Tab-separated table of C-alpha atoms in Angstrom:
chain	number	residue	atom	x	y	z
A	184	UNK	CA	-43.089	-100.462	-63.740
A	185	UNK	CA	-41.661	-100.368	-60.260
A	186	UNK	CA	-38.383	-101.773	-61.497
A	187	UNK	CA	-38.241	-99.188	-64.216
A	188	UNK	CA	-38.848	-96.411	-61.677
A	189	UNK	CA	-36.074	-97.683	-59.516
A	190	UNK	CA	-33.773	-97.854	-62.466
A	191	UNK	CA	-34.588	-94.249	-63.370
A	192	UNK	CA	-33.979	-93.072	-59.791
A	193	UNK	CA	-30.737	-95.050	-59.711
A	194	UNK	CA	-29.665	-93.342	-62.904
A	195	UNK	CA	-30.427	-89.919	-61.443
A	196	UNK	CA	-28.572	-90.748	-58.238
A	197	UNK	CA	-25.633	-92.012	-60.224
A	198	UNK	CA	-25.633	-88.788	-62.216
A	199	UNK	CA	-25.733	-86.698	-59.078
A	200	UNK	CA	-23.074	-88.776	-57.428
A	201	UNK	CA	-20.697	-87.738	-60.159
A	202	UNK	CA	-20.826	-84.142	-58.840
A	203	UNK	CA	-20.451	-85.171	-55.199
A	204	UNK	CA	-17.311	-85.979	-53.335
A	205	UNK	CA	-17.610	-88.978	-51.171
A	206	UNK	CA	-17.372	-87.744	-47.592
A	207	UNK	CA	-16.812	-91.161	-46.141
A	208	UNK	CA	-15.670	-94.286	-47.886
A	209	UNK	CA	-17.979	-97.262	-47.257
A	210	UNK	CA	-16.412	-100.304	-45.884
A	211	UNK	CA	-17.581	-103.795	-46.848
A	212	UNK	CA	-19.942	-104.041	-43.942
A	213	UNK	CA	-21.708	-100.733	-44.737
A	214	UNK	CA	-21.741	-101.549	-48.398
A	215	UNK	CA	-23.423	-104.861	-47.646
A	216	UNK	CA	-25.938	-103.084	-45.398
A	217	UNK	CA	-26.899	-100.687	-48.158
A	218	UNK	CA	-27.151	-103.279	-50.877
A	219	UNK	CA	-30.776	-104.512	-51.188
A	220	UNK	CA	-31.563	-108.085	-51.946
A	221	UNK	CA	-35.242	-107.660	-52.584
A	222	UNK	CA	-37.518	-105.035	-53.973
A	223	UNK	CA	-39.047	-104.385	-50.575
A	224	UNK	CA	-35.649	-103.952	-48.991
A	225	UNK	CA	-34.698	-101.640	-51.826
A	226	UNK	CA	-37.740	-99.514	-51.181
A	227	UNK	CA	-36.930	-99.327	-47.489
A	228	UNK	CA	-33.340	-98.370	-48.177
A	229	UNK	CA	-34.592	-95.791	-50.677
A	230	UNK	CA	-36.916	-94.257	-48.119
A	231	UNK	CA	-34.152	-94.308	-45.548
A	232	UNK	CA	-31.685	-92.715	-47.973
A	233	UNK	CA	-34.237	-90.099	-48.939
A	234	UNK	CA	-34.773	-89.139	-45.273
A	235	UNK	CA	-31.071	-88.972	-44.585
A	236	UNK	CA	-30.640	-86.923	-47.770
A	237	UNK	CA	-33.256	-84.423	-46.623
A	238	UNK	CA	-31.583	-84.237	-43.218
A	239	UNK	CA	-28.213	-83.733	-44.861
A	240	UNK	CA	-29.605	-81.046	-47.133
A	241	UNK	CA	-31.086	-79.231	-44.117
A	242	UNK	CA	-27.759	-79.426	-42.381
A	243	UNK	CA	-26.085	-78.233	-45.554
A	244	UNK	CA	-28.373	-75.218	-45.736
A	245	UNK	CA	-27.754	-74.432	-42.057
A	246	UNK	CA	-24.044	-74.814	-42.543
A	247	UNK	CA	-24.133	-72.591	-45.643
A	248	UNK	CA	-26.074	-69.939	-43.707
A	249	UNK	CA	-23.658	-70.164	-40.809
A	250	UNK	CA	-20.761	-69.979	-43.271
A	251	UNK	CA	-22.201	-66.906	-44.941
A	252	UNK	CA	-22.811	-65.305	-41.542
A	253	UNK	CA	-19.270	-66.128	-40.503
A	254	UNK	CA	-17.928	-64.647	-43.743
A	255	UNK	CA	-19.933	-61.445	-43.133
A	256	UNK	CA	-18.746	-61.333	-39.545
A	257	UNK	CA	-15.226	-61.911	-40.772
A	258	UNK	CA	-15.507	-59.046	-43.241
A	259	UNK	CA	-16.970	-56.785	-40.574
A	260	UNK	CA	-14.287	-57.823	-38.109
A	261	UNK	CA	-11.613	-57.214	-40.720
A	262	UNK	CA	-13.014	-53.755	-41.307
A	263	UNK	CA	-13.233	-53.105	-37.569
A	264	UNK	CA	-9.701	-54.405	-37.152
A	265	UNK	CA	-8.434	-52.085	-39.836
A	266	UNK	CA	-10.176	-49.161	-38.093
A	267	UNK	CA	-8.699	-50.194	-34.733
A	268	UNK	CA	-5.300	-50.458	-36.409
A	269	UNK	CA	-5.606	-46.769	-37.253
A	270	UNK	CA	-6.828	-45.821	-33.748
A	271	UNK	CA	-4.323	-47.917	-31.810
A	272	UNK	CA	-1.193	-45.858	-32.700
A	273	UNK	CA	-2.948	-42.676	-31.605
A	274	UNK	CA	-3.806	-44.234	-28.259
A	275	UNK	CA	-0.322	-45.724	-27.886
A	276	UNK	CA	1.193	-42.277	-28.467
A	277	UNK	CA	-1.206	-40.675	-26.028
A	278	UNK	CA	-0.582	-43.206	-23.238
A	279	UNK	CA	3.166	-43.322	-23.758
A	280	UNK	CA	4.803	-43.308	-20.375
A	281	UNK	CA	1.553	-43.992	-18.543
A	282	UNK	CA	0.764	-47.118	-16.568
A	283	UNK	CA	-2.244	-49.003	-17.946
A	284	UNK	CA	-4.058	-51.211	-15.401
A	285	UNK	CA	-3.657	-54.916	-16.386
A	286	UNK	CA	-7.157	-55.869	-15.240
A	287	UNK	CA	-8.787	-53.490	-17.674
A	288	UNK	CA	-11.601	-55.202	-19.665
A	289	UNK	CA	-11.453	-55.130	-23.494
A	290	UNK	CA	-13.350	-52.466	-25.350
A	291	UNK	CA	-16.638	-53.832	-26.681
A	292	UNK	CA	-17.819	-50.868	-28.769
A	293	UNK	CA	-17.667	-50.178	-32.475
A	294	UNK	CA	-14.737	-48.713	-34.345
A	295	UNK	CA	-16.646	-45.497	-35.007
A	296	UNK	CA	-17.448	-45.126	-31.316
A	297	UNK	CA	-13.859	-46.047	-30.491
A	298	UNK	CA	-12.520	-43.387	-32.873
A	299	UNK	CA	-14.795	-40.724	-31.332
A	300	UNK	CA	-13.852	-41.812	-27.825
A	301	UNK	CA	-10.172	-41.922	-28.830
A	302	UNK	CA	-10.350	-38.319	-30.102
A	303	UNK	CA	-11.998	-37.168	-26.896
A	304	UNK	CA	-9.563	-39.046	-24.683
A	305	UNK	CA	-6.576	-37.848	-26.717
A	306	UNK	CA	-7.745	-34.246	-26.541
A	307	UNK	CA	-8.356	-34.560	-22.805
A	308	UNK	CA	-4.959	-36.192	-22.361
A	309	UNK	CA	-3.264	-33.420	-24.347
A	310	UNK	CA	-5.031	-30.752	-22.297
A	311	UNK	CA	-4.127	-32.451	-19.024
A	312	UNK	CA	-0.542	-32.967	-20.181
A	313	UNK	CA	-0.193	-29.293	-21.101
A	314	UNK	CA	-1.800	-28.285	-17.825
A	315	UNK	CA	0.558	-30.611	-15.968
A	316	UNK	CA	3.576	-29.115	-17.729
A	317	UNK	CA	2.340	-25.612	-17.015
A	318	UNK	CA	1.783	-26.585	-13.399
A	319	UNK	CA	5.268	-28.030	-13.191
A	320	UNK	CA	6.771	-24.852	-14.603
A	321	UNK	CA	4.674	-22.764	-12.235
A	322	UNK	CA	5.737	-24.979	-9.353
A	323	UNK	CA	9.386	-24.638	-10.315
A	324	UNK	CA	8.995	-20.866	-10.520
A	325	UNK	CA	7.236	-20.752	-7.151
A	326	UNK	CA	9.941	-22.863	-5.561
A	327	UNK	CA	12.621	-20.611	-7.052
A	328	UNK	CA	10.887	-17.507	-5.719
A	329	UNK	CA	10.452	-19.170	-2.344
A	330	UNK	CA	14.168	-19.976	-2.263
A	331	UNK	CA	14.953	-16.330	-3.032
A	332	UNK	CA	12.834	-14.956	-0.194
A	333	UNK	CA	15.126	-16.052	2.706
A	334	UNK	CA	18.095	-14.537	0.875
A	335	UNK	CA	16.421	-11.133	0.616
A	336	UNK	CA	18.249	-8.385	2.497
A	337	UNK	CA	14.971	-7.362	4.116
A	338	UNK	CA	14.972	-10.587	6.144
A	339	UNK	CA	18.627	-10.646	7.182
A	340	UNK	CA	17.695	-9.930	10.772
A	341	UNK	CA	14.926	-12.559	10.835
A	342	UNK	CA	16.260	-15.491	12.852
A	343	UNK	CA	13.691	-18.309	12.610
A	344	UNK	CA	14.191	-22.050	11.830
A	345	UNK	CA	11.916	-21.933	8.784
A	346	UNK	CA	14.199	-19.442	7.032
A	347	UNK	CA	17.147	-21.803	7.489
A	348	UNK	CA	15.120	-24.818	6.326
A	349	UNK	CA	13.977	-23.137	3.129
A	350	UNK	CA	17.507	-22.046	2.311
A	351	UNK	CA	19.111	-25.444	2.980
A	352	UNK	CA	16.435	-27.808	1.644
A	353	UNK	CA	16.713	-29.131	-1.915
A	354	UNK	CA	14.186	-27.681	-4.344
A	355	UNK	CA	12.773	-31.118	-5.171
A	356	UNK	CA	11.685	-31.691	-1.576
A	357	UNK	CA	10.143	-28.303	-0.962
A	358	UNK	CA	6.685	-29.074	-2.486
A	359	UNK	CA	6.293	-32.032	-0.115
A	360	UNK	CA	6.948	-29.744	2.854
A	361	UNK	CA	4.584	-26.999	1.715
A	362	UNK	CA	1.563	-28.346	3.610
A	363	UNK	CA	3.560	-28.743	6.829
A	364	UNK	CA	4.963	-25.243	6.585
A	365	UNK	CA	1.537	-23.818	5.796
A	366	UNK	CA	0.048	-25.368	8.924
A	367	UNK	CA	2.985	-24.216	11.017
A	368	UNK	CA	2.693	-20.642	9.788
A	369	UNK	CA	-1.085	-20.375	10.043
A	370	UNK	CA	-1.074	-19.317	13.692
A	371	UNK	CA	1.828	-16.962	13.103
A	372	UNK	CA	-0.006	-15.327	10.209
A	373	UNK	CA	-3.048	-14.810	12.422
A	374	UNK	CA	-0.872	-13.140	15.075
A	375	UNK	CA	0.807	-10.958	12.464
A	376	UNK	CA	-2.565	-9.972	11.002
A	377	UNK	CA	-3.696	-8.955	14.463
A	378	UNK	CA	-0.537	-6.896	14.927
A	379	UNK	CA	-1.005	-5.307	11.514
A	380	UNK	CA	-4.584	-4.391	12.346
A	381	UNK	CA	-3.369	-2.755	15.542
A	382	UNK	CA	-0.657	-0.926	13.638
A	383	UNK	CA	-3.176	0.193	11.040
A	384	UNK	CA	-5.401	1.632	13.788
A	385	UNK	CA	-2.416	3.352	15.381
A	386	UNK	CA	-1.369	4.683	11.957
A	387	UNK	CA	-4.887	5.976	11.353
A	388	UNK	CA	-4.986	7.645	14.772
A	389	UNK	CA	-1.525	9.179	14.292
A	390	UNK	CA	-2.416	10.461	10.831
A	391	UNK	CA	-5.622	11.962	12.227
A	392	UNK	CA	-3.705	13.679	15.054
A	393	UNK	CA	-1.092	15.004	12.647
A	394	UNK	CA	-3.840	16.317	10.380
A	395	UNK	CA	-5.291	18.174	13.354
A	396	UNK	CA	-1.889	19.612	14.317
A	397	UNK	CA	-1.137	20.686	10.753
A	398	UNK	CA	-4.558	22.299	10.400
A	399	UNK	CA	-4.029	24.113	13.713
A	400	UNK	CA	-0.600	25.338	12.583
A	401	UNK	CA	-2.000	26.625	9.308
A	402	UNK	CA	-4.698	28.466	11.245
A	403	UNK	CA	-1.993	29.908	13.499
A	404	UNK	CA	-0.143	31.177	10.451
A	405	UNK	CA	-3.312	32.876	9.259
A	406	UNK	CA	-3.722	34.371	12.754
A	407	UNK	CA	-0.146	35.627	12.691
A	408	UNK	CA	-0.938	37.618	9.564
A	409	UNK	CA	-4.110	38.997	11.148
A	410	UNK	CA	-2.332	39.957	14.375
A	411	UNK	CA	0.306	41.896	12.425
A	412	UNK	CA	-2.302	44.331	11.088
A	413	UNK	CA	-1.805	48.001	12.013
A	414	UNK	CA	-4.617	49.809	13.851
A	415	UNK	CA	-7.338	51.448	11.810
A	416	UNK	CA	-6.845	55.124	11.099
A	417	UNK	CA	-5.985	57.666	8.458
A	418	UNK	CA	-2.380	56.640	7.921
A	419	UNK	CA	-1.458	54.768	4.701
A	420	UNK	CA	-0.593	51.665	6.721
A	421	UNK	CA	-3.848	51.649	8.666
A	422	UNK	CA	-5.421	48.195	8.585
A	423	UNK	CA	-2.529	46.819	6.516
A	424	UNK	CA	-0.870	43.559	7.554
A	425	UNK	CA	2.803	43.964	8.275
A	426	UNK	CA	3.288	40.171	7.836
A	427	UNK	CA	1.607	38.466	4.911
A	428	UNK	CA	1.874	34.652	4.612
A	429	UNK	CA	0.547	33.011	1.448
A	430	UNK	CA	0.185	29.322	0.683
A	431	UNK	CA	-2.184	26.937	-1.043
A	432	UNK	CA	-4.550	25.513	1.524
A	433	UNK	CA	-4.726	21.710	1.259
A	434	UNK	CA	-8.004	19.900	0.799
A	435	UNK	CA	-9.088	17.858	3.808
A	436	UNK	CA	-9.141	14.608	1.815
A	437	UNK	CA	-5.762	15.333	0.251
A	438	UNK	CA	-4.393	16.359	3.655
A	439	UNK	CA	-5.485	13.047	5.211
A	440	UNK	CA	-3.880	11.077	2.370
A	441	UNK	CA	-0.684	13.145	2.647
A	442	UNK	CA	-0.510	12.513	6.404
A	443	UNK	CA	-0.756	8.757	5.810
A	444	UNK	CA	2.088	8.957	3.299
A	445	UNK	CA	4.159	11.075	5.673
A	446	UNK	CA	3.643	8.610	8.532
A	447	UNK	CA	4.736	5.742	6.280
A	448	UNK	CA	7.769	7.663	5.046
A	449	UNK	CA	8.852	8.676	8.547
A	450	UNK	CA	8.343	5.172	9.917
A	451	UNK	CA	10.237	3.580	7.032
A	452	UNK	CA	13.308	5.804	7.383
A	453	UNK	CA	15.837	4.821	10.033
A	454	UNK	CA	16.970	8.431	10.437
A	455	UNK	CA	13.517	9.807	11.192
A	456	UNK	CA	12.255	7.201	13.652
A	457	UNK	CA	13.665	9.063	16.669
A	458	UNK	CA	12.525	12.541	15.734
A	459	UNK	CA	10.861	14.651	18.376
A	460	UNK	CA	7.194	15.419	18.128
A	461	UNK	CA	7.650	19.000	16.993
A	462	UNK	CA	10.041	17.879	14.248
A	463	UNK	CA	7.517	15.301	13.022
A	464	UNK	CA	4.759	17.911	12.927
A	465	UNK	CA	6.986	20.367	11.044
A	466	UNK	CA	7.871	17.734	8.444
A	467	UNK	CA	4.185	16.947	8.000
A	468	UNK	CA	3.426	20.664	7.685
A	469	UNK	CA	5.979	20.983	4.881
A	470	UNK	CA	4.555	17.874	3.189
A	471	UNK	CA	0.998	19.240	3.445
A	472	UNK	CA	1.980	22.357	1.481
A	473	UNK	CA	4.264	21.007	-1.260
A	474	UNK	CA	4.557	24.383	-3.002
A	475	UNK	CA	5.831	25.970	0.196
A	476	UNK	CA	5.035	29.243	1.935
A	477	UNK	CA	5.607	32.829	0.860
A	478	UNK	CA	6.147	35.255	3.748
A	479	UNK	CA	6.465	38.975	3.058
A	480	UNK	CA	6.805	41.989	5.372
A	481	UNK	CA	6.343	45.672	4.711
A	482	UNK	CA	9.511	47.745	4.567
A	483	UNK	CA	9.395	50.476	7.235
A	484	UNK	CA	9.767	53.931	5.716
A	485	UNK	CA	8.978	57.483	6.745
A	486	UNK	CA	6.257	57.965	4.128
A	487	UNK	CA	4.628	54.591	4.953
A	488	UNK	CA	4.750	53.530	1.341
A	489	UNK	CA	3.407	49.997	0.754
A	490	UNK	CA	6.549	48.115	-0.195
A	491	UNK	CA	6.573	44.393	0.604
A	492	UNK	CA	9.789	42.385	0.838
A	493	UNK	CA	10.269	38.610	1.310
A	494	UNK	CA	11.362	37.723	4.827
A	495	UNK	CA	14.556	36.115	3.595
A	496	UNK	CA	15.519	39.402	1.896
A	497	UNK	CA	15.205	41.558	5.031
A	498	UNK	CA	18.928	41.478	5.855
A	499	UNK	CA	19.816	42.547	2.304
A	500	UNK	CA	17.130	45.132	1.553
A	501	UNK	CA	16.498	46.677	5.004
A	502	UNK	CA	18.813	49.022	6.798
A	503	UNK	CA	19.935	48.167	10.321
A	504	UNK	CA	17.172	50.198	11.950
A	505	UNK	CA	14.535	48.886	9.531
A	506	UNK	CA	15.615	45.307	10.139
A	507	UNK	CA	15.453	45.780	13.917
A	508	UNK	CA	12.033	47.413	13.606
A	509	UNK	CA	10.813	44.529	11.463
A	510	UNK	CA	12.054	42.039	14.059
A	511	UNK	CA	10.250	43.928	16.843
A	512	UNK	CA	7.011	44.023	14.864
A	513	UNK	CA	7.267	40.293	14.144
A	514	UNK	CA	7.866	39.601	17.830
A	515	UNK	CA	4.832	41.650	18.797
A	516	UNK	CA	2.634	39.708	16.365
A	517	UNK	CA	3.965	36.329	17.533
A	518	UNK	CA	3.742	37.261	21.224
A	519	UNK	CA	0.136	38.346	20.784
A	520	UNK	CA	-0.547	35.130	18.887
A	521	UNK	CA	0.952	33.016	21.668
A	522	UNK	CA	-1.083	34.680	24.421
A	523	UNK	CA	-4.288	34.811	22.398
A	524	UNK	CA	-7.080	33.019	24.298
A	525	UNK	CA	-9.006	32.012	21.169
A	526	UNK	CA	-8.503	31.384	17.463
A	527	UNK	CA	-10.440	34.514	16.449
A	528	UNK	CA	-9.646	36.815	19.380
A	529	UNK	CA	-7.182	39.688	19.274
A	530	UNK	CA	-5.582	39.815	22.704
A	531	UNK	CA	-4.649	43.056	24.431
A	532	UNK	CA	-2.230	41.486	26.916
A	533	UNK	CA	0.812	40.343	24.981
A	534	UNK	CA	3.321	40.783	27.831
A	535	UNK	CA	6.421	42.946	27.703
A	536	UNK	CA	9.614	43.106	25.678
A	537	UNK	CA	12.851	44.424	27.151
A	538	UNK	CA	15.083	45.850	24.423
A	539	UNK	CA	18.823	46.411	24.841
A	540	UNK	CA	19.701	49.782	23.301
A	541	UNK	CA	17.523	49.520	20.163
A	542	UNK	CA	17.871	53.275	19.674
A	543	UNK	CA	21.507	52.715	18.807
A	544	UNK	CA	20.383	51.209	15.498
A	545	UNK	CA	16.803	52.421	15.058
A	546	UNK	CA	17.265	56.102	16.025
A	547	UNK	CA	14.904	57.426	13.383
A	548	UNK	CA	11.773	58.840	14.916
A	549	UNK	CA	9.379	57.174	12.477
A	550	UNK	CA	10.853	53.732	13.338
A	551	UNK	CA	10.180	54.240	17.047
A	552	UNK	CA	6.649	55.469	16.263
A	553	UNK	CA	5.956	52.332	14.182
A	554	UNK	CA	7.240	50.087	16.968
A	555	UNK	CA	5.183	51.738	19.666
A	556	UNK	CA	2.066	51.888	17.486
A	557	UNK	CA	2.102	48.118	16.845
A	558	UNK	CA	2.959	47.314	20.475
A	559	UNK	CA	0.117	49.488	21.774
A	560	UNK	CA	-2.339	47.876	19.367
A	561	UNK	CA	-1.433	44.390	20.594
A	562	UNK	CA	-1.114	45.275	24.287
A	563	UNK	CA	2.623	44.653	24.510
A	564	UNK	CA	4.753	46.789	26.818
A	565	UNK	CA	8.052	47.787	25.240
A	566	UNK	CA	10.879	48.742	27.596
A	567	UNK	CA	13.838	50.452	25.949
A	568	UNK	CA	17.245	50.743	27.577
A	569	UNK	CA	19.827	53.079	26.127
A	570	UNK	CA	22.804	55.126	27.117
A	571	UNK	CA	22.250	57.667	24.373
A	572	UNK	CA	20.887	61.155	25.004
A	573	UNK	CA	19.017	61.665	21.769
A	574	UNK	CA	16.290	64.036	22.929
A	575	UNK	CA	14.430	63.763	19.606
A	576	UNK	CA	13.879	60.059	20.166
A	577	UNK	CA	13.653	59.986	23.960
A	578	UNK	CA	10.966	62.669	23.960
A	579	UNK	CA	8.633	60.288	22.114
A	580	UNK	CA	8.303	58.003	25.166
A	581	UNK	CA	5.544	58.865	27.645
A	582	UNK	CA	7.574	57.557	30.619
A	583	UNK	CA	11.320	57.808	31.085
A	584	UNK	CA	13.402	56.631	34.069
A	585	UNK	CA	16.971	57.897	34.307
A	586	UNK	CA	19.440	55.577	36.050
A	587	UNK	CA	23.016	56.131	37.208
A	588	UNK	CA	25.744	53.497	37.127
A	589	UNK	CA	27.826	53.757	40.345
A	590	UNK	CA	30.648	51.585	41.574
A	591	UNK	CA	30.484	50.316	45.169
A	592	UNK	CA	33.652	51.435	46.860
A	593	UNK	CA	34.445	48.400	48.979
A	594	UNK	CA	33.286	45.506	46.754
A	595	UNK	CA	33.898	47.110	43.395
A	596	UNK	CA	30.469	45.970	42.139
A	597	UNK	CA	28.668	48.100	39.596
A	598	UNK	CA	25.191	48.959	40.822
A	599	UNK	CA	22.382	50.628	38.899
A	600	UNK	CA	20.908	53.366	41.037
A	601	UNK	CA	17.942	55.604	40.415
A	602	UNK	CA	19.062	59.165	39.824
A	603	UNK	CA	18.332	61.285	42.883
A	604	UNK	CA	16.535	63.970	40.925
A	605	UNK	CA	14.290	61.426	39.228
A	606	UNK	CA	13.690	59.626	42.521
A	607	UNK	CA	12.653	62.805	44.234
A	608	UNK	CA	10.346	63.582	41.360
A	609	UNK	CA	8.703	60.179	41.693
A	610	UNK	CA	8.692	59.915	45.500
A	611	UNK	CA	8.528	63.202	47.428
A	612	UNK	CA	10.592	63.470	50.607
A	613	UNK	CA	8.577	63.549	53.850
A	614	UNK	CA	7.988	67.072	55.179
A	615	UNK	CA	6.748	68.352	58.497
A	616	UNK	CA	4.759	71.148	56.894
A	617	UNK	CA	3.416	71.169	53.383
A	618	UNK	CA	5.428	73.173	50.892
A	619	UNK	CA	3.233	74.732	48.265
A	620	UNK	CA	6.175	75.585	46.032
A	621	UNK	CA	7.276	71.988	45.595
A	622	UNK	CA	5.729	70.438	42.422
A	623	UNK	CA	3.520	67.424	42.665
A	624	UNK	CA	5.260	64.077	41.929
A	625	UNK	CA	4.803	62.829	38.390
A	626	UNK	CA	4.833	59.158	39.335
A	627	UNK	CA	4.522	56.641	42.132
A	628	UNK	CA	6.983	53.880	43.022
A	629	UNK	CA	4.759	50.875	43.764
A	630	UNK	CA	7.394	48.282	44.611
A	631	UNK	CA	11.073	47.997	45.467
A	632	UNK	CA	13.569	45.335	46.459
A	633	UNK	CA	16.143	45.905	49.197
A	634	UNK	CA	19.474	44.062	49.132
A	635	UNK	CA	21.351	44.049	52.423
A	636	UNK	CA	24.815	42.737	53.127
A	637	UNK	CA	25.345	40.125	55.840
A	638	UNK	CA	27.602	42.444	57.871
A	639	UNK	CA	25.020	45.244	57.818
A	640	UNK	CA	22.271	43.167	59.394
A	641	UNK	CA	22.795	44.881	62.746
């Protein structure tokens, strides 16, 4: 029975051995070792073979599992490799021209993560590259503009080393010097800012002063019109202004802005930097009233008809006597304005005006009446001198002094002497006894000046 079992097992082993490839050929020694001589030895070798077979089968299963795992890993790696093959060109294009560090560790992530990271890195690289190009273009433009600044005609008179350096230095080296120049100019900029602040304060103060002067002048113009008003009465011209000045009054805010612009314009013009103060104020006055001024005067006439004429038309429209009368009336108004103690007062002490033969041109009685009426209203003393004997005009003056023009015999000088008859009427001759028939003097001589020659001192 045991022999039969062995024979059956041997048959099965022989059948199985047909499907197996001998891994190792047995030599004579091993073949002798595995050849039993007895049944007991055969059983032992069978048990030994069975154990080694089980061990080999276990190893075979482990090897098959490892093989299958390796095949799966190989398939996965092949797939990953194919994915990396698609990602690698994108990265190579993105990093073209860049220096990759040699000690960089390999990427240990998945292909999907690598593709996502590659898209992010590529997008970031593209953005940075575009920004870098834009920065380079901006830098080139800035350098070009910087090179143009020293060549500007505004800085021809600026003699500083930096201007020469910027002009002579190559454009490629200018960005490297920017930090040095910035530090060098920082203190200068601070000094210039301080100077500009001082200039701004001075400009503000000057504009404020000019605004005050312009406002005062405009008020004086309004006063001039008020001072030229005729006295109140029943005449047609009563209360009427002989001089009428019209203009659009500037707003205070607009006036301040206009004064700032005028200061800038005057300071920026080489021709106006040396103007006198009155000229500067007059220019600012014209700038403050851009539409200009309209000045009109009333045309003197016998019927006192209200007929206004522009000042610039006086020489064309007025007659000689009317033009002279208009000039006298304007002088009276301006003289009263000049001596006025306050902006709203109407002075009664405008001084005097000595006129050289005005009757020669203005011999009409109504012209003289108009002149004297305005002068009396403003407290101005008019003194007429004339060689004419027009009794119709001369009789209108409340005081007349007749003078005689004599020639000094020895020196030949022409001396103005008071007529004897007029002098006696003003200053009575001393008398021992009163004479009742002699008329009382009509005036009193309050002062006189005596001129004596050197030879007559004795």
